Coordinates of C-alpha atoms in Angstrom, one line a residue:
Chain A
M26 CA -80.9 16.6 -179.9
A27 CA -79.7 19.3 -177.5
D28 CA -80.0 22.1 -180.0
A29 CA -83.1 20.9 -181.7
S30 CA -86.0 23.3 -181.3
D31 CA -89.1 22.4 -179.4
S32 CA -91.2 22.1 -182.5
Q33 CA -88.6 19.8 -184.2
L34 CA -88.6 17.6 -181.1
L35 CA -92.3 17.5 -181.1
T36 CA -92.5 16.6 -184.8
A37 CA -90.0 13.8 -184.2
W38 CA -91.9 12.5 -181.1
R39 CA -95.1 12.5 -183.1
G40 CA -93.3 10.5 -185.7
G41 CA -92.4 7.9 -183.1
D42 CA -89.0 9.1 -181.9
Q43 CA -89.0 8.3 -178.2
A44 CA -85.7 10.0 -177.5
A45 CA -87.1 13.2 -178.9
G46 CA -90.1 12.9 -176.6
E47 CA -87.8 12.3 -173.6
A48 CA -85.8 15.4 -174.5
L49 CA -88.9 17.5 -174.8
F50 CA -90.2 16.2 -171.5
A51 CA -86.9 16.9 -169.8
R52 CA -87.0 20.5 -171.0
H53 CA -90.5 21.3 -169.9
F54 CA -91.2 18.9 -167.1
A55 CA -90.3 21.3 -164.2
S56 CA -92.5 24.1 -165.4
I57 CA -95.5 21.9 -165.8
A58 CA -95.0 20.1 -162.5
R59 CA -94.8 23.5 -160.8
F60 CA -97.9 24.7 -162.6
F61 CA -99.9 21.8 -161.0
R62 CA -98.1 21.6 -157.7
N63 CA -99.4 24.9 -156.4
K64 CA -102.9 24.4 -157.5
I65 CA -103.7 20.8 -156.7
H66 CA -103.3 19.4 -153.3
G67 CA -103.0 15.7 -154.1
D68 CA -101.3 13.6 -156.7
I69 CA -100.2 15.5 -159.8
E70 CA -98.4 12.7 -161.7
E71 CA -101.5 11.9 -163.7
L72 CA -102.0 15.5 -164.6
I73 CA -98.4 16.0 -165.8
Q74 CA -98.7 12.8 -167.8
R75 CA -102.0 13.9 -169.4
T76 CA -100.5 17.3 -170.4
F77 CA -97.6 15.7 -172.2
L78 CA -99.7 13.1 -173.9
G79 CA -101.9 16.0 -175.0
C80 CA -99.0 17.3 -177.1
L81 CA -99.3 14.1 -179.2
E82 CA -103.0 14.5 -179.6
G83 CA -103.4 18.1 -180.4
Q84 CA -102.0 17.6 -183.9
Q85 CA -104.0 20.3 -185.6
R86 CA -103.6 22.9 -182.8
F87 CA -99.8 23.2 -182.9
S88 CA -98.6 24.1 -186.4
G89 CA -95.0 24.7 -185.3
E90 CA -95.4 28.4 -185.9
G91 CA -96.5 29.6 -182.5
S92 CA -94.7 29.0 -179.3
F93 CA -94.5 25.5 -178.0
R94 CA -94.6 26.7 -174.4
G95 CA -97.8 28.6 -175.0
F96 CA -99.2 25.5 -176.6
L97 CA -98.1 23.3 -173.7
F98 CA -99.5 25.6 -171.0
G99 CA -102.7 25.7 -172.9
I100 CA -103.0 21.9 -172.6
A101 CA -102.0 22.1 -168.9
R102 CA -104.7 24.7 -168.4
N103 CA -107.4 22.4 -169.9
V104 CA -106.1 19.5 -167.8
L105 CA -106.3 21.7 -164.7
Y106 CA -109.7 22.9 -165.4
N107 CA -111.0 19.4 -166.0
Q108 CA -109.5 18.2 -162.7
L109 CA -110.9 21.2 -160.7
R110 CA -114.4 20.4 -162.2
T111 CA -114.0 16.7 -161.2
N112 CA -113.0 17.7 -157.7
H113 CA -115.9 20.0 -157.6
R114 CA -118.5 17.6 -158.9
H115 CA -120.9 17.8 -156.0
G116 CA -121.4 21.6 -156.2
A117 CA -123.1 23.9 -158.5
P118 CA -121.8 24.5 -162.1
L119 CA -118.6 26.4 -162.0
D120 CA -117.1 29.2 -164.0
L121 CA -113.5 28.4 -163.5
D122 CA -112.2 31.6 -165.0
E123 CA -114.1 33.5 -162.4
V124 CA -113.5 31.5 -159.2
S125 CA -110.3 31.8 -157.2
L126 CA -108.4 28.7 -156.0
C127 CA -108.9 30.1 -152.5
E128 CA -112.7 29.8 -152.9
L129 CA -112.4 26.3 -154.4
G130 CA -111.1 25.0 -151.1
P131 CA -107.9 23.6 -149.7
T132 CA -106.7 22.3 -153.0
A133 CA -103.5 24.3 -153.1
S134 CA -100.5 23.0 -151.4
A135 CA -99.3 24.8 -148.3
V136 CA -96.8 26.9 -150.0
V137 CA -95.1 29.0 -147.3
A138 CA -92.8 31.7 -148.7
K139 CA -89.4 32.5 -147.4
E140 CA -90.1 36.2 -146.9
Q141 CA -93.1 37.9 -145.7
E142 CA -93.5 39.9 -148.9
E143 CA -93.6 36.7 -150.9
Q144 CA -96.1 35.2 -148.6
L145 CA -98.3 38.2 -149.1
L146 CA -97.9 37.9 -152.9
L147 CA -98.8 34.2 -152.8
D148 CA -101.8 34.8 -150.5
A149 CA -103.0 37.6 -152.8
L150 CA -102.4 35.5 -156.0
F151 CA -104.5 32.7 -154.8
R152 CA -107.4 35.0 -154.1
L153 CA -107.5 36.2 -157.8
P154 CA -110.0 34.7 -160.2
L155 CA -108.2 31.7 -161.7
A156 CA -108.0 33.2 -165.2
H157 CA -106.1 36.2 -163.7
Q158 CA -103.9 34.1 -161.5
L159 CA -102.8 32.1 -164.5
V160 CA -101.9 35.2 -166.5
I161 CA -99.8 36.5 -163.6
E162 CA -98.0 33.2 -163.1
L163 CA -97.2 32.6 -166.7
F164 CA -96.0 36.2 -167.3
Y165 CA -93.9 36.7 -164.2
W166 CA -92.7 33.2 -163.2
E167 CA -92.7 31.3 -166.4
E168 CA -91.7 34.4 -168.4
L169 CA -94.1 33.7 -171.2
S170 CA -94.7 36.6 -173.6
V171 CA -98.1 38.1 -174.0
A172 CA -98.4 36.3 -177.4
E173 CA -97.5 33.0 -175.8
I174 CA -100.1 33.6 -173.0
A175 CA -102.7 34.4 -175.6
E176 CA -101.8 31.0 -177.2
A177 CA -102.1 29.2 -173.9
L178 CA -105.5 30.8 -173.1
G179 CA -106.8 30.5 -176.6
V180 CA -107.6 34.2 -176.8
P181 CA -106.5 37.1 -179.1
V182 CA -103.3 38.9 -178.1
G183 CA -105.2 42.1 -177.2
T184 CA -107.4 40.2 -174.8
A185 CA -104.4 38.6 -173.1
A186 CA -102.8 42.1 -172.7
T187 CA -106.0 43.5 -171.2
R188 CA -106.2 40.5 -168.9
L189 CA -102.7 40.9 -167.7
R190 CA -103.2 44.6 -166.9
R191 CA -106.4 43.8 -165.0
A192 CA -104.8 40.9 -163.2
R193 CA -102.0 43.2 -162.0
Q194 CA -104.5 45.7 -160.8
L195 CA -106.5 43.0 -158.9
L196 CA -103.4 41.7 -157.4
E197 CA -102.3 45.1 -156.0
E198 CA -105.8 45.5 -154.6
Q199 CA -105.7 42.2 -152.9
M200 CA -102.3 42.8 -151.4
A201 CA -103.4 46.1 -150.1
M202 CA -106.4 44.4 -148.5
L203 CA -104.3 41.7 -147.0
T204 CA -101.7 43.8 -145.3
S205 CA -101.9 46.4 -142.7
S206 CA -98.2 46.4 -142.3
Q207 CA -96.7 49.7 -143.2
A208 CA -93.2 48.1 -143.5
V209 CA -94.3 45.7 -146.2
R210 CA -96.2 48.3 -148.1
E211 CA -93.1 50.6 -148.1
R212 CA -91.2 47.9 -149.9
I213 CA -93.7 48.1 -152.7
P214 CA -93.2 51.7 -153.7
F215 CA -92.9 51.4 -157.5
G216 CA -95.9 49.3 -158.1
F217 CA -96.2 45.6 -158.4
E218 CA -94.2 45.1 -161.5
T219 CA -90.9 46.4 -160.3
W220 CA -91.5 44.8 -157.0
A221 CA -92.2 41.3 -158.5
R222 CA -89.1 41.6 -160.7
N223 CA -86.9 42.6 -157.8
L224 CA -88.2 39.7 -155.8
R225 CA -87.2 37.4 -158.6
A226 CA -83.8 39.1 -159.1
Q227 CA -82.9 38.7 -155.5
Q228 CA -82.4 35.0 -155.7
Chain B
M15 CA -84.3 27.5 -171.5
D16 CA -83.5 26.6 -168.0
P17 CA -86.5 24.9 -166.3
E18 CA -84.9 25.3 -162.8
R19 CA -84.5 29.1 -162.9
P20 CA -84.5 30.0 -159.3
G21 CA -87.1 32.4 -158.1
P22 CA -89.9 32.7 -155.6
R23 CA -92.4 31.0 -157.9
P24 CA -95.5 29.8 -156.4
G25 CA -95.2 26.1 -155.9
A26 CA -91.5 25.7 -156.1
L27 CA -90.7 22.1 -156.2
S28 CA -88.0 20.5 -154.0
D29 CA -85.3 18.8 -156.1
L30 CA -86.2 15.4 -154.7
E31 CA -89.8 15.7 -155.5
A32 CA -89.1 16.9 -158.9
K33 CA -86.8 13.9 -159.5
L34 CA -89.4 11.6 -158.1
L35 CA -92.1 13.0 -160.3
A36 CA -89.9 13.1 -163.4
A37 CA -88.9 9.4 -162.9
K38 CA -92.5 8.2 -162.4
V39 CA -94.2 10.3 -165.1
G40 CA -91.3 9.8 -167.6
G41 CA -91.4 6.1 -166.9
R42 CA -95.1 6.0 -167.7
L43 CA -95.0 8.3 -170.7
F44 CA -92.1 6.4 -172.4
Q45 CA -93.0 3.0 -171.1
R46 CA -89.8 2.3 -169.4
P47 CA -89.2 1.4 -165.7
A48 CA -89.0 4.4 -163.5
E49 CA -85.5 5.0 -162.2
P50 CA -85.6 4.6 -158.4
V51 CA -85.0 7.8 -156.5
Q52 CA -82.8 7.2 -153.5
L53 CA -82.2 9.2 -150.4
G54 CA -79.4 7.3 -148.6
R55 CA -80.6 3.8 -148.2
Y56 CA -84.2 4.8 -148.5
R57 CA -86.1 4.5 -151.8
L58 CA -88.6 7.2 -152.2
L59 CA -92.1 6.1 -153.2
G60 CA -94.2 9.2 -153.1
R61 CA -94.8 12.5 -151.5
L62 CA -97.0 12.7 -148.4
G63 CA -97.1 16.3 -147.7
Q64 CA -95.3 19.6 -147.8
G65 CA -95.0 22.7 -145.8
G66 CA -93.0 25.8 -145.9
M67 CA -90.2 24.2 -144.0
S68 CA -90.0 20.6 -145.1
V69 CA -91.4 18.0 -147.3
V70 CA -92.4 14.4 -146.3
F71 CA -92.0 11.4 -148.5
R72 CA -93.2 7.9 -148.1
A73 CA -90.2 5.6 -148.5
Q74 CA -89.1 2.0 -148.4
D75 CA -86.4 1.0 -146.0
P76 CA -84.9 -2.0 -147.8
Q77 CA -82.9 -3.1 -144.8
L78 CA -85.8 -3.5 -142.5
R79 CA -88.3 -4.0 -145.2
R80 CA -90.8 -1.5 -144.0
E81 CA -92.3 1.7 -145.2
V82 CA -91.4 4.8 -143.4
A83 CA -92.0 8.5 -143.6
V84 CA -88.9 10.6 -144.4
K85 CA -89.0 14.3 -143.7
L86 CA -86.4 16.6 -145.0
L87 CA -85.9 20.3 -144.9
H88 CA -87.4 21.8 -147.9
S89 CA -85.1 24.2 -149.6
P90 CA -86.3 25.1 -153.1
R91 CA -83.6 27.8 -153.1
G92 CA -80.3 26.5 -152.0
Q93 CA -79.1 25.0 -148.8
P94 CA -81.2 25.0 -145.7
D95 CA -80.1 27.4 -143.0
P96 CA -77.5 25.7 -140.7
E97 CA -79.4 26.9 -137.7
Q98 CA -82.5 25.2 -139.0
L99 CA -80.6 22.0 -139.5
A100 CA -79.1 22.1 -136.1
R101 CA -82.6 22.5 -134.7
L102 CA -84.0 19.7 -136.7
R103 CA -81.2 17.4 -135.4
R104 CA -81.6 18.4 -131.8
E105 CA -85.4 17.8 -131.9
A106 CA -85.1 14.6 -133.8
Q107 CA -82.5 13.3 -131.3
A108 CA -84.7 14.2 -128.4
L109 CA -87.7 12.6 -130.1
G110 CA -85.7 9.5 -131.0
R111 CA -85.2 8.9 -127.3
L112 CA -88.9 9.2 -126.6
S113 CA -91.1 6.2 -127.2
H114 CA -94.8 6.8 -126.5
P115 CA -97.8 5.4 -128.2
N116 CA -99.2 8.9 -128.8
V117 CA -96.1 10.4 -130.2
V118 CA -95.0 9.5 -133.8
Q119 CA -91.9 7.3 -133.5
V120 CA -88.7 8.8 -134.8
F121 CA -86.3 6.0 -136.1
E122 CA -83.3 7.9 -137.1
I123 CA -81.7 11.1 -138.4
G124 CA -80.1 10.3 -141.7
E125 CA -77.8 12.2 -144.0
A126 CA -77.2 11.7 -147.7
D127 CA -76.2 13.9 -150.6
G128 CA -75.6 16.7 -148.2
Q129 CA -79.2 16.6 -146.9
S130 CA -80.3 15.8 -143.4
F131 CA -83.6 14.1 -142.9
V132 CA -85.6 12.5 -140.2
V133 CA -87.0 9.0 -140.6
M134 CA -90.3 8.4 -138.8
E135 CA -93.0 5.9 -138.4
L136 CA -95.4 5.9 -141.3
V137 CA -98.9 6.5 -139.9
R138 CA -101.8 5.4 -142.2
G139 CA -104.8 7.3 -141.3
A140 CA -106.1 10.9 -141.2
T141 CA -105.5 14.1 -139.4
L142 CA -107.5 14.8 -136.3
R143 CA -109.4 17.4 -138.3
E144 CA -110.3 14.9 -141.0
W145 CA -111.2 12.4 -138.3
L146 CA -113.6 14.8 -136.8
Q147 CA -115.2 15.6 -140.1
A148 CA -115.4 12.0 -141.4
R149 CA -118.5 11.2 -139.4
P150 CA -120.5 12.1 -136.3
R151 CA -118.6 11.5 -133.1
T152 CA -119.9 11.1 -129.6
L153 CA -118.7 13.5 -126.9
A154 CA -117.0 10.7 -125.2
E155 CA -115.2 9.6 -128.4
V156 CA -113.9 13.1 -129.0
V157 CA -112.7 13.6 -125.4
A158 CA -111.0 10.2 -125.6
M159 CA -109.2 11.1 -128.9
V160 CA -108.0 14.5 -127.8
S161 CA -106.9 13.1 -124.5
Q162 CA -104.7 10.6 -126.4
A163 CA -103.0 13.5 -128.1
G164 CA -102.8 15.2 -124.7
R165 CA -101.0 12.2 -123.3
G166 CA -98.5 12.3 -126.1
L167 CA -97.9 16.0 -125.5
A168 CA -97.5 15.3 -121.8
A169 CA -94.9 12.6 -122.5
A170 CA -93.0 15.0 -124.7
H171 CA -93.0 17.7 -122.0
A172 CA -91.7 15.2 -119.5
A173 CA -88.8 14.6 -122.0
G174 CA -88.2 18.3 -122.2
I175 CA -89.7 18.7 -125.7
I176 CA -92.0 21.5 -126.6
H177 CA -94.2 21.2 -129.6
R178 CA -94.9 24.9 -130.4
D179 CA -97.3 24.2 -133.2
L180 CA -100.0 21.9 -131.9
K181 CA -103.2 21.9 -134.0
P182 CA -105.5 19.3 -135.4
E183 CA -103.4 19.0 -138.6
N184 CA -100.5 17.9 -136.4
V185 CA -102.4 15.0 -134.8
L186 CA -102.6 11.9 -136.8
V187 CA -105.3 9.3 -136.1
G188 CA -104.1 6.0 -137.4
E189 CA -106.3 3.3 -138.9
D190 CA -105.8 1.6 -135.6
G191 CA -107.6 4.4 -133.8
R192 CA -104.5 5.6 -132.0
A193 CA -103.7 9.3 -132.0
R194 CA -100.1 10.4 -132.5
V195 CA -98.7 13.9 -132.3
V196 CA -96.4 14.7 -135.1
D197 CA -94.2 17.7 -136.1
F198 CA -92.6 18.5 -132.8
G199 CA -90.8 21.7 -132.4
L200 CA -89.2 21.7 -135.8
A201 CA -90.3 25.3 -136.0
R202 CA -88.4 26.5 -133.0
A203 CA -88.0 30.2 -133.4
N204 CA -85.3 32.6 -132.4
P205 CA -86.4 34.9 -129.7
G206 CA -87.8 38.0 -131.1
A207 CA -91.1 39.4 -132.3
A208 CA -92.8 37.9 -135.3
D209 CA -94.9 39.9 -137.7
T210 CA -98.6 39.6 -136.8
S211 CA -99.6 42.5 -139.1
T212 CA -101.9 40.5 -141.3
G213 CA -103.9 39.8 -138.1
S214 CA -105.1 36.6 -139.7
L215 CA -105.8 33.6 -137.5
D216 CA -105.1 31.2 -140.2
A217 CA -102.1 32.4 -142.0
P218 CA -99.0 30.6 -140.8
L219 CA -96.9 33.0 -138.7
T220 CA -93.5 33.3 -140.1
K221 CA -90.3 35.1 -139.5
S222 CA -87.6 35.0 -142.1
G223 CA -89.2 32.0 -143.6
T224 CA -89.4 30.1 -140.3
V225 CA -92.9 29.0 -139.5
L226 CA -93.4 30.0 -135.9
G227 CA -96.8 28.5 -135.5
T228 CA -100.4 28.9 -136.4
P229 CA -101.9 32.0 -134.8
A230 CA -105.3 30.5 -134.1
F231 CA -103.7 28.0 -131.8
M232 CA -100.9 30.1 -130.3
A233 CA -100.9 31.3 -126.7
P234 CA -100.8 35.1 -126.2
E235 CA -97.2 35.0 -124.8
Q236 CA -96.1 33.0 -127.8
L237 CA -97.7 35.4 -130.2
R238 CA -95.8 38.2 -128.6
D239 CA -92.5 36.4 -128.5
P240 CA -92.4 33.0 -130.2
G241 CA -89.1 32.3 -128.5
R242 CA -90.9 32.1 -125.2
A243 CA -93.0 29.1 -126.1
D244 CA -93.0 26.5 -123.3
A245 CA -95.1 23.6 -122.0
R246 CA -97.8 26.0 -120.8
S247 CA -98.1 27.6 -124.3
D248 CA -98.5 24.0 -125.7
Q249 CA -101.2 23.5 -123.1
F250 CA -103.0 26.6 -124.4
S251 CA -102.8 25.3 -128.0
F252 CA -104.0 21.9 -126.9
C253 CA -107.0 23.6 -125.3
V254 CA -107.9 25.6 -128.4
M255 CA -107.7 22.4 -130.4
A256 CA -109.8 20.4 -127.9
Y257 CA -112.3 23.3 -127.6
E258 CA -112.8 23.5 -131.3
A259 CA -113.2 19.8 -131.6
L260 CA -115.8 19.7 -128.9
L261 CA -117.7 22.9 -129.3
G262 CA -117.4 23.2 -133.1
E263 CA -115.9 26.7 -133.0
R264 CA -112.7 28.3 -131.7
P265 CA -112.7 29.9 -128.3
F266 CA -111.5 33.3 -129.5
E267 CA -112.9 35.4 -132.3
D268 CA -109.6 36.9 -133.4
L269 CA -106.0 37.8 -132.4
A270 CA -107.1 40.8 -130.4
A271 CA -109.5 38.6 -128.4
V272 CA -106.6 36.2 -127.7
A273 CA -104.5 39.0 -126.4
A274 CA -107.3 40.4 -124.3
G275 CA -108.5 36.9 -123.1
R276 CA -111.9 37.7 -124.4
L277 CA -113.7 34.4 -124.9
R278 CA -116.8 33.6 -127.0
P279 CA -119.8 32.5 -125.1
P280 CA -120.5 28.8 -125.4
P281 CA -122.6 28.1 -128.5
P282 CA -126.3 27.8 -127.7
G283 CA -127.6 24.3 -127.2
T284 CA -124.1 22.8 -127.0
P285 CA -124.0 19.3 -125.6
V286 CA -120.7 19.9 -124.0
P287 CA -121.1 20.1 -120.2
A288 CA -120.0 23.3 -118.4
Q289 CA -117.5 21.4 -116.3
L290 CA -115.7 20.2 -119.4
R291 CA -115.6 23.6 -121.0
E292 CA -114.4 25.2 -117.8
A293 CA -111.5 22.7 -117.6
L294 CA -110.5 23.8 -121.1
L295 CA -111.0 27.5 -120.2
R296 CA -108.4 27.2 -117.4
G297 CA -105.9 26.1 -119.9
L298 CA -106.8 29.1 -122.0
R299 CA -106.0 31.8 -119.4
T300 CA -104.0 34.7 -120.6
D301 CA -101.5 34.4 -117.7
P302 CA -99.6 31.1 -118.1
A303 CA -99.3 30.9 -114.3
E304 CA -103.1 30.6 -114.0
R305 CA -103.3 27.6 -116.4
W306 CA -103.1 24.0 -115.2
P307 CA -99.7 23.2 -113.8
T308 CA -99.2 20.4 -116.2
M309 CA -100.8 18.6 -119.1
D310 CA -101.5 15.7 -116.8
A311 CA -103.5 17.9 -114.4
L312 CA -105.6 19.1 -117.3
L313 CA -106.1 15.6 -118.7
A314 CA -107.2 14.4 -115.2
A315 CA -109.8 17.3 -115.1
L316 CA -111.1 16.4 -118.6
T317 CA -111.5 12.8 -117.6
A318 CA -113.3 13.7 -114.5
A319 CA -115.6 16.1 -116.3
D320 CA -116.4 13.6 -119.0
G321 CA -117.0 10.9 -116.4
E322 CA -119.5 13.2 -114.7
A323 CA -121.2 13.9 -118.0
T324 CA -121.5 10.4 -119.3
A325 CA -122.8 9.2 -115.9
G326 CA -126.0 11.0 -116.9
P327 CA -128.2 8.7 -119.1
R328 CA -128.8 11.0 -122.1
R329 CA -125.3 12.5 -122.5
R330 CA -123.5 9.7 -124.2
R331 CA -125.7 10.0 -127.2
W332 CA -124.8 13.5 -128.1
L333 CA -123.0 13.7 -131.4
I334 CA -120.4 16.3 -132.1
G335 CA -119.6 18.0 -135.3
A336 CA -120.7 18.5 -138.9
G337 CA -121.4 14.9 -139.4
A338 CA -124.1 15.0 -136.8
L339 CA -126.1 17.5 -138.8
A340 CA -125.7 15.5 -142.0
L341 CA -126.9 12.4 -140.2
A342 CA -129.9 14.2 -138.8
V343 CA -130.8 15.4 -142.3
T344 CA -130.3 12.0 -143.9
A345 CA -132.4 10.4 -141.2
V346 CA -135.2 12.9 -141.7
L347 CA -135.2 12.6 -145.5
G348 CA -134.8 8.9 -145.4
G349 CA -137.5 8.6 -142.8
E350 CA -135.3 6.6 -140.5
P351 CA -136.7 6.9 -137.1
G352 CA -135.0 7.5 -133.8
R353 CA -131.7 9.1 -134.6
P354 CA -132.6 12.8 -134.9
T355 CA -133.3 12.9 -131.2
A356 CA -129.7 12.5 -130.6
R357 CA -129.3 16.1 -131.4
R358 CA -131.2 18.8 -129.6
G359 CA -131.3 22.5 -130.1
R360 CA -130.5 24.4 -133.3
P361 CA -128.1 22.6 -135.6
R362 CA -124.9 24.4 -135.4
R363 CA -122.7 24.8 -138.4
R364 CA -119.1 23.9 -137.7
R365 CA -116.6 26.4 -138.9
P366 CA -113.9 24.3 -140.3
R367 CA -110.8 26.1 -141.4
S368 CA -108.4 25.7 -144.2
S369 CA -105.8 23.2 -143.5
S370 CA -103.8 24.4 -146.4
G371 CA -102.4 27.4 -144.8
W372 CA -104.3 29.8 -147.0
P373 CA -106.3 32.1 -144.8
G374 CA -110.0 31.7 -144.9
C375 CA -109.9 29.3 -147.8
W376 CA -112.4 26.7 -146.8
R377 CA -115.9 26.0 -147.9
P378 CA -117.4 23.4 -145.6
G379 CA -118.2 20.1 -147.0
R380 CA -115.6 19.8 -149.7
S381 CA -112.9 18.0 -147.8
R382 CA -113.3 14.5 -148.7
R383 CA -109.7 13.7 -149.2
P384 CA -109.5 10.3 -147.6
T385 CA -106.3 9.3 -146.1
S386 CA -102.8 10.0 -144.9
C387 CA -102.2 13.7 -144.8
W388 CA -99.0 14.9 -143.4
R389 CA -98.5 18.5 -142.4
T390 CA -95.0 19.7 -142.1

């Protein structure tokens, strides 16, 4: 079971093999939990559960050719959007791609970063339109490829690449707006990409 | 693929929370009983809240058959700093010796699987901020509630404990109507300057990952040097909190105003009597020596000012806060007579702030999360 591919496990699970389902869940649970944890303030059990159940239902969408993670994050994104719409029910209709979590209210958990640069990055990230935040997160933290991101967002690869470029640009702008600290700025000399990778590599 | 690749990912999960979630969701997905997640003798039941420093779980104490709150240092990336641990233990020990109706009760400091944690009374209720927003409150009600928190703070001071991060999110109002101050001094800082470069009142102030306080509620001397926080800086924080609860806005516009001691004028048409506001303003003086000598002195002044105010026949009917506006609107639309007179002058919009730690992230009127909310 350990060396079965994601799509083999999924096929087996769809065929009724619980152990395959458990193995698949164990592999991807942490990514999905993290995905919801920083966006939803309250209980996320239900959302994680719905995402994994979504794998069983989306029969036609995952042919086994594309990436399972892209497919799974695509379901997670739908679950997230539905939840945000439910939370928002009282207000005006909402274009979730365009609104930032920051504008949606205190739904995000109080993630406080260890270092100031990280805090800045997180603050800036949560001010991006959600579609752009997701792209950044999936690319840098979950290390999805552009093709996988395209799968998750249900858009062509070219669109995903454009969105990633735009998201990076917006993030840099946000960070510049958020900090007046010369010291922090000086640590971001080579642009966001290098900096984000370095931050990750430090651990 | 390693799902637990370390990294400063947004929303890093603590190991225990991940375990708890995996057990619960896995149990439901595959229709098997969820494996219990234990921390020492405590069985974790759910997560109550999380901050940068720690995470709080609801847990069952099988020996005493009661539910408790268990707080442990949150270290998504390795072991907590030994200094932080020592601090946690010191504060928990001091709090464990303190028993006061307005201070959350600490039962024990536990240790299991190399992790130290604090076991506390589980308070079912809401934070002071949620309590204020839940419905209209009279002036007397608000004064009484913040005074309860003030008495808890005074008791802690008498035991030599400084809070350092008093704010409405750190006061829990139980379903029994009793206020309890939580989250004492776990964020004690090393002396030294913190970075205030973002200039935001709402971003948590940190230094090397230690939350030093919430700038909007911090005294000027504490902002300059968080290591210098003492009972008088707690008094300042208390006064910012009480001022905001009563007048619906914070006393200072921004950090520069805090440093300069430049106060906002009272909002027009405020029902809060001048004497009450002045008692709070004394606690908000820039020079700690000019503040009230103790919390008790301040509380006595608040009681006296409130007594004076409520002696007048009209005063008691003033309603405080966002709820009052909603009530007035409902009454007008619904044609219900009588109530709108409870509010005179221009309806004033409260300016609630994000409780999530994200600066400026709040739109009024969306915070209908009902119960128990722990801030860590």
